Coordinates of C-alpha atoms and ligand atoms in Angstrom, one line a residue:
M1074 CA -41.7 192.9 64.6
K1075 CA -43.7 193.4 61.0
R1076 CA -41.8 196.2 59.9
T1077 CA -38.3 194.0 60.0
A1078 CA -39.7 191.2 58.1
K1079 CA -40.8 193.5 55.7
L1080 CA -38.0 195.4 55.2
M1081 CA -35.9 191.9 54.8
T1082 CA -38.1 190.9 52.3
G1083 CA -37.3 194.2 50.4
V1084 CA -33.7 193.4 50.6
A1085 CA -34.0 190.0 50.0
T1086 CA -35.7 190.8 46.7
A1087 CA -33.6 193.9 45.2
A1088 CA -30.2 191.2 46.1
L1089 CA -31.7 188.6 43.3
A1090 CA -33.0 191.7 41.3
L1091 CA -29.6 192.3 41.4
T1092 CA -28.3 188.4 40.5
T1093 CA -30.6 188.2 38.1
A1094 CA -29.3 191.7 36.1
I1095 CA -25.8 190.7 36.2
P1096 CA -24.7 190.8 32.9
A1097 CA -22.3 187.7 31.5
F1098 CA -19.7 189.6 30.1
A1099 CA -17.8 192.8 31.7
A1100 CA -20.2 195.6 30.8
E1101 CA -18.1 199.1 29.5
K1102 CA -18.9 202.2 29.8
W1103 CA -18.5 205.8 28.5
D1104 CA -18.5 209.3 30.0
M1105 CA -20.3 211.1 27.2
P1106 CA -18.9 214.7 28.4
M1107 CA -21.2 217.8 26.6
A1108 CA -21.2 221.3 27.6
Y1109 CA -24.4 222.7 27.1
S1110 CA -27.3 222.4 29.3
A1111 CA -29.0 219.4 30.4
S1112 CA -32.1 220.9 28.6
N1113 CA -30.5 221.9 25.9
F1114 CA -31.8 220.0 22.6
H1115 CA -27.7 218.4 21.6
S1116 CA -27.6 217.2 25.2
E1117 CA -31.0 215.6 25.5
N1118 CA -30.6 214.1 21.4
G1119 CA -27.2 212.9 23.3
V1120 CA -28.9 210.8 26.4
T1121 CA -31.4 209.3 24.1
F1122 CA -28.4 208.6 21.4
A1123 CA -26.7 207.0 25.0
Q1124 CA -30.2 205.4 26.3
C1125 CA -29.7 203.6 22.6
V1126 CA -26.9 202.9 23.1
T1127 CA -27.5 200.9 26.0
D1128 CA -30.4 199.4 25.5
G1129 CA -28.9 197.9 22.5
T1130 CA -25.9 196.5 23.5
S1131 CA -27.9 194.6 26.0
G1132 CA -25.8 196.9 28.7
E1133 CA -22.9 196.0 27.2
I1134 CA -21.5 199.5 26.7
E1135 CA -23.4 201.9 29.1
I1136 CA -23.3 205.5 27.9
T1137 CA -23.3 208.2 30.9
V1138 CA -23.9 211.9 29.6
H1139 CA -22.5 214.9 32.0
P1140 CA -24.1 217.9 29.6
G1141 CA -24.1 221.4 31.0
G1142 CA -19.7 221.1 31.8
S1143 CA -20.0 219.0 34.5
L1144 CA -17.5 216.9 33.7
F1145 CA -14.9 218.6 31.5
A1146 CA -15.8 222.3 30.5
G1147 CA -16.5 222.8 26.1
A1148 CA -13.2 223.6 25.6
D1149 CA -11.3 220.9 27.0
I1150 CA -13.7 217.6 26.2
K1151 CA -11.5 216.8 22.6
R1152 CA -8.5 216.7 23.9
A1153 CA -10.3 214.6 27.1
I1154 CA -11.4 212.2 24.7
Q1155 CA -8.5 212.3 22.5
T1156 CA -6.0 211.6 25.2
G1157 CA -8.8 208.5 26.5
Q1158 CA -9.6 210.4 29.9
V1159 CA -13.0 210.0 28.5
Q1160 CA -13.9 207.5 25.8
I1161 CA -16.8 209.8 24.0
G1162 CA -18.6 213.6 24.0
E1163 CA -19.4 216.4 22.3
R1164 CA -17.5 219.2 21.0
L1165 CA -18.2 222.3 19.0
L1166 CA -15.3 221.5 16.5
S1167 CA -14.4 225.0 15.2
G1168 CA -13.7 226.1 18.1
H1169 CA -10.5 224.6 17.5
Q1170 CA -9.5 226.1 14.2
N1171 CA -5.5 226.9 16.2
E1172 CA -5.1 223.3 15.0
S1173 CA -6.7 222.5 12.0
A1174 CA -8.8 225.8 9.6
V1175 CA -10.4 222.9 8.4
F1176 CA -12.3 222.7 11.6
G1177 CA -13.8 226.3 11.1
F1178 CA -15.8 225.5 8.4
D1179 CA -18.8 226.0 9.2
S1180 CA -18.2 229.3 11.1
I1181 CA -17.9 231.0 7.4
P1182 CA -20.0 234.0 7.0
F1183 CA -23.0 234.0 4.6
L1184 CA -21.4 230.9 3.1
A1185 CA -24.0 228.5 4.3
P1186 CA -26.7 230.1 6.4
S1187 CA -29.9 227.7 5.6
F1188 CA -30.1 224.2 7.3
D1189 CA -30.6 223.2 3.5
D1190 CA -27.0 224.9 2.3
S1191 CA -25.6 223.5 6.1
G1192 CA -26.5 220.2 5.0
K1193 CA -24.7 220.5 2.0
L1194 CA -21.2 222.0 2.7
W1195 CA -20.8 219.5 5.3
E1196 CA -21.0 216.8 3.2
A1197 CA -18.5 218.7 1.2
A1198 CA -16.4 219.2 3.6
K1199 CA -17.3 215.1 5.7
P1200 CA -13.6 213.4 4.0
K1201 CA -12.1 216.8 4.9
V1202 CA -12.6 216.8 8.9
E1203 CA -13.0 213.1 9.0
A1204 CA -9.9 212.5 8.1
V1205 CA -8.1 215.1 10.1
L1206 CA -9.9 213.7 13.5
E1207 CA -8.7 210.3 12.3
E1208 CA -4.9 211.8 13.5
Q1209 CA -5.8 213.1 16.1
N1210 CA -7.1 209.6 17.5
L1211 CA -10.6 210.2 16.9
H1212 CA -13.6 208.5 15.4
L1213 CA -16.5 210.9 14.0
L1214 CA -20.0 209.0 15.1
Y1215 CA -22.0 212.1 13.9
N1216 CA -23.3 215.9 14.3
V1217 CA -25.6 218.3 14.4
P1218 CA -26.3 221.8 13.9
W1219 CA -27.0 225.0 15.5
P1220 CA -30.2 227.2 14.3
P1221 CA -28.8 229.9 12.2
Q1222 CA -26.0 232.3 14.4
G1223 CA -28.0 235.9 14.6
L1224 CA -26.9 238.6 17.0
Y1225 CA -27.6 239.5 21.2
F1226 CA -28.0 242.9 22.2
K1227 CA -29.3 245.4 25.3
K1228 CA -28.9 248.5 23.4
E1229 CA -31.1 248.9 20.2
V1230 CA -28.2 248.3 16.5
N1231 CA -28.7 249.2 12.9
S1232 CA -25.2 249.5 12.3
V1233 CA -21.6 248.0 12.7
A1234 CA -20.7 251.5 13.7
D1235 CA -23.2 251.1 17.0
M1236 CA -21.5 248.0 17.3
A1237 CA -18.1 249.6 18.1
G1238 CA -17.1 249.2 21.4
V1239 CA -19.5 246.5 22.7
K1240 CA -17.9 244.2 25.3
F1241 CA -19.3 240.9 22.7
R1242 CA -19.1 237.0 24.4
S1243 CA -17.4 234.8 21.3
Y1244 CA -16.9 231.1 21.5
N1245 CA -14.4 230.5 19.0
N1246 CA -11.9 231.7 16.6
T1247 CA -14.6 233.3 14.2
T1248 CA -16.9 234.8 16.2
A1249 CA -13.6 236.8 18.3
R1250 CA -13.1 237.9 15.0
L1251 CA -16.2 238.5 13.9
A1252 CA -15.8 241.4 17.1
E1253 CA -12.9 242.4 15.9
L1254 CA -13.9 243.9 13.0
T1255 CA -16.8 245.4 14.0
G1256 CA -14.5 247.5 16.5
M1257 CA -15.9 245.5 19.5
A1258 CA -13.9 244.0 22.6
P1259 CA -14.4 239.5 22.2
V1260 CA -14.3 237.9 25.3
T1261 CA -14.3 234.0 25.7
I1262 CA -17.2 232.9 27.7
E1263 CA -18.9 228.6 27.3
A1264 CA -22.5 228.8 26.3
A1265 CA -22.5 227.4 30.1
E1266 CA -21.6 230.2 31.6
V1267 CA -23.7 233.5 29.5
S1268 CA -26.2 234.5 32.1
Q1269 CA -23.9 235.1 34.8
A1270 CA -21.8 237.0 31.9
F1271 CA -24.6 239.3 30.7
A1272 CA -25.6 239.3 34.5
T1273 CA -22.5 240.9 35.6
G1274 CA -21.9 242.3 32.7
V1275 CA -18.8 240.9 31.9
A1276 CA -20.0 240.4 28.3
E1277 CA -23.1 242.2 26.6
S1278 CA -24.2 241.3 23.2
M1279 CA -23.2 237.8 21.5
I1280 CA -23.5 236.3 18.2
S1281 CA -25.6 232.8 19.2
S1282 CA -28.4 230.7 18.3
G1283 CA -32.0 231.4 19.3
A1284 CA -31.5 228.0 21.4
T1285 CA -28.6 228.8 23.7
G1286 CA -30.8 232.3 24.2
Y1287 CA -33.4 231.2 25.2
D1288 CA -31.4 228.3 27.2
Q1289 CA -29.5 230.8 29.2
K1290 CA -32.8 233.1 30.2
V1291 CA -31.0 235.7 28.4
W1292 CA -33.4 238.2 28.5
E1293 CA -33.0 239.2 32.1
S1294 CA -29.8 241.0 30.7
L1295 CA -30.2 242.0 26.9
T1296 CA -33.1 243.1 24.7
H1297 CA -32.8 242.9 21.3
Y1298 CA -32.1 239.4 18.8
Y1299 CA -30.9 240.8 15.3
E1300 CA -31.6 237.6 13.7
V1301 CA -28.6 237.1 10.6
D1302 CA -28.4 234.3 9.9
A1303 CA -24.4 234.2 9.5
W1304 CA -23.3 230.9 10.1
L1305 CA -24.7 227.4 11.5
P1306 CA -22.4 225.7 13.7
R1307 CA -22.4 221.9 14.4
N1308 CA -21.6 220.1 17.4
Y1309 CA -19.6 216.7 16.9
V1310 CA -20.3 213.5 18.8
M1311 CA -16.6 211.5 18.7
V1312 CA -15.1 208.2 20.2
N1313 CA -11.4 207.7 21.4
A1314 CA -9.9 205.5 17.7
D1315 CA -8.6 203.5 20.3
V1316 CA -12.0 202.8 22.1
W1317 CA -13.9 202.4 19.1
S1318 CA -11.0 199.5 17.9
G1319 CA -11.5 197.6 20.4
V1320 CA -15.6 197.4 19.8
S1321 CA -16.9 194.7 18.6
D1322 CA -17.9 194.7 15.4
A1323 CA -21.9 193.7 15.9
N1324 CA -21.6 196.4 18.9
K1325 CA -19.8 199.0 16.3
E1326 CA -23.3 198.1 14.0
I1327 CA -25.4 199.3 17.1
I1328 CA -23.7 202.1 17.3
N1329 CA -23.7 203.7 13.9
T1330 CA -27.8 202.8 14.2
C1331 CA -27.6 205.1 16.9
A1332 CA -25.6 207.9 15.8
T1333 CA -27.3 208.0 12.2
E1334 CA -30.8 208.1 14.3
A1335 CA -29.5 210.2 16.5
E1336 CA -28.2 212.6 13.7
A1337 CA -31.5 213.0 11.8
R1338 CA -33.3 213.6 15.5
G1339 CA -30.6 216.1 16.2
L1340 CA -31.4 218.2 12.7
Q1341 CA -35.5 218.0 13.0
A1342 CA -34.9 219.1 16.6
S1343 CA -32.5 222.2 15.2
K1344 CA -35.0 223.0 13.1
D1345 CA -38.2 222.7 15.3
Y1346 CA -35.6 224.9 17.8
T1347 CA -35.2 228.2 16.1
Q1348 CA -38.7 229.1 15.4
F1349 CA -39.7 227.9 19.1
T1350 CA -36.5 230.1 20.5
Y1351 CA -37.7 232.9 18.9
D1352 CA -41.1 232.7 19.8
G1353 CA -39.6 232.0 23.7
L1354 CA -37.2 235.3 23.6
R1355 CA -39.8 237.1 23.1
E1356 CA -42.4 236.2 25.6
G1357 CA -39.5 236.4 27.4
G1358 CA -39.9 240.2 26.7
M1359 CA -36.9 240.6 23.4
A1360 CA -37.8 242.5 20.4
V1361 CA -37.3 239.6 18.2
G1362 CA -36.7 240.2 13.9
P1363 CA -34.6 240.2 11.0
A1364 CA -31.4 242.6 11.6
G1365 CA -31.8 246.0 9.4
E1366 CA -30.7 246.7 4.9
E1367 CA -27.6 248.8 6.8
L1368 CA -26.2 246.2 9.7
M1369 CA -26.9 243.4 6.9
S1370 CA -24.5 245.6 4.5
G1371 CA -21.7 246.0 7.4
L1372 CA -21.6 242.5 8.1
R1373 CA -21.8 241.1 5.1
E1374 CA -18.6 243.5 4.2
V1375 CA -17.0 242.0 7.1
G1376 CA -18.0 238.5 5.6
A1377 CA -15.9 238.7 2.7
T1378 CA -12.7 239.2 5.0
M1379 CA -13.9 236.6 6.8
T1380 CA -13.8 234.2 4.5
A1381 CA -11.0 235.5 2.6
E1382 CA -8.8 234.6 5.3
W1383 CA -10.4 231.7 6.5
L1384 CA -9.4 230.5 2.8
E1385 CA -6.0 231.5 3.6
A1386 CA -5.3 229.8 7.1
A1387 CA -7.0 226.4 5.4
G1388 CA -5.0 226.5 1.7
D1389 CA -6.0 223.3 -0.4
D1390 CA -8.2 221.7 1.7
G1391 CA -10.6 224.8 2.3
K1392 CA -10.9 226.2 -1.4
A1393 CA -11.8 222.3 -2.5
I1394 CA -14.3 221.8 0.3
V1395 CA -15.8 225.3 -1.0
D1396 CA -15.9 224.7 -4.9
D1397 CA -17.1 220.8 -3.9
F1398 CA -19.9 222.7 -1.7
K1399 CA -20.7 225.2 -4.5
A1400 CA -20.9 222.7 -7.1
M1401 CA -23.8 221.2 -5.1
K1402 CA -25.8 224.6 -5.2
Ligands
PCA1421 N1 -24.8 227.8 20.9 C1 -23.3 227.7 21.2 C2 -22.7 227.5 19.4 C3 -23.8 228.2 18.7 C4 -24.8 228.2 19.0 O1 -25.8 228.8 19.0 C5 -22.5 228.6 21.0 O2 -23.4 229.9 21.7 O3 -21.9 228.8 22.6

């Protein structure tokens, strides 16, 4: 009897709390798919951004993050936002160079291999990228670079010749092309699936950041990480343009503030994560260090070919991005 009374009190309190919590407006719920694991710094940053929007708009816009490709796989996220299946989401735009070569500006080998250069390159590319996104019904909120890209193997590699025949996991056109030009066999695999791919032997190598290798515990299958600093690709958080135009000016301002904060916080996390994850790979048992001179010079040759190919594909826009970037240096 006593127990029932206690229970009823609990229910009554909960009901009361519910009534007072119901806001006077119709709250909008936005789903935000993200491709990378929940523990990845981009995903953690996205969760903080989502909370900032939910809090800042007093729940008028409530964003729920779905990390790890759980709602849409990486390759499908952009289309899901464009077509309004979701309101917002994050995607690596260089995965869509088939739509516009401009999206590949952040994956050109050795053009902007440091955080500093990558920031300048983004400044140069921003108007062009935003223009393409606008045509695709997308509004960019913020973007964050991955740490510099290096090579993972399950053997010692000292030259491009040592890469021949290796099964190579790619994540965009650039990485697939790199594989082709170095005699490797590319296979496209989402970051969330790489540990499985390495464990089963579907792939035995990749180019990526220390972050993705660390998140995916690749030391369980791989042995070597070579710092190459090839490029710093970016993740972009985009909102459907129709959804965005329906947002009140006050809420747009709040979201923009949250986005500016997320961009700065994400950049810092990316920088901090670089060394942290190299240390983590080492603790996992991998050999981590700079690529040797012979390997680097071979990669630079391949990089020159890839740069020429990108400039050809991206035409005047591509040339303008590279020229503007070089003028900033
Ligand atoms: N991680 C992502 C993209 C770049 C990176 O560092 C990946 O490997 O898919």
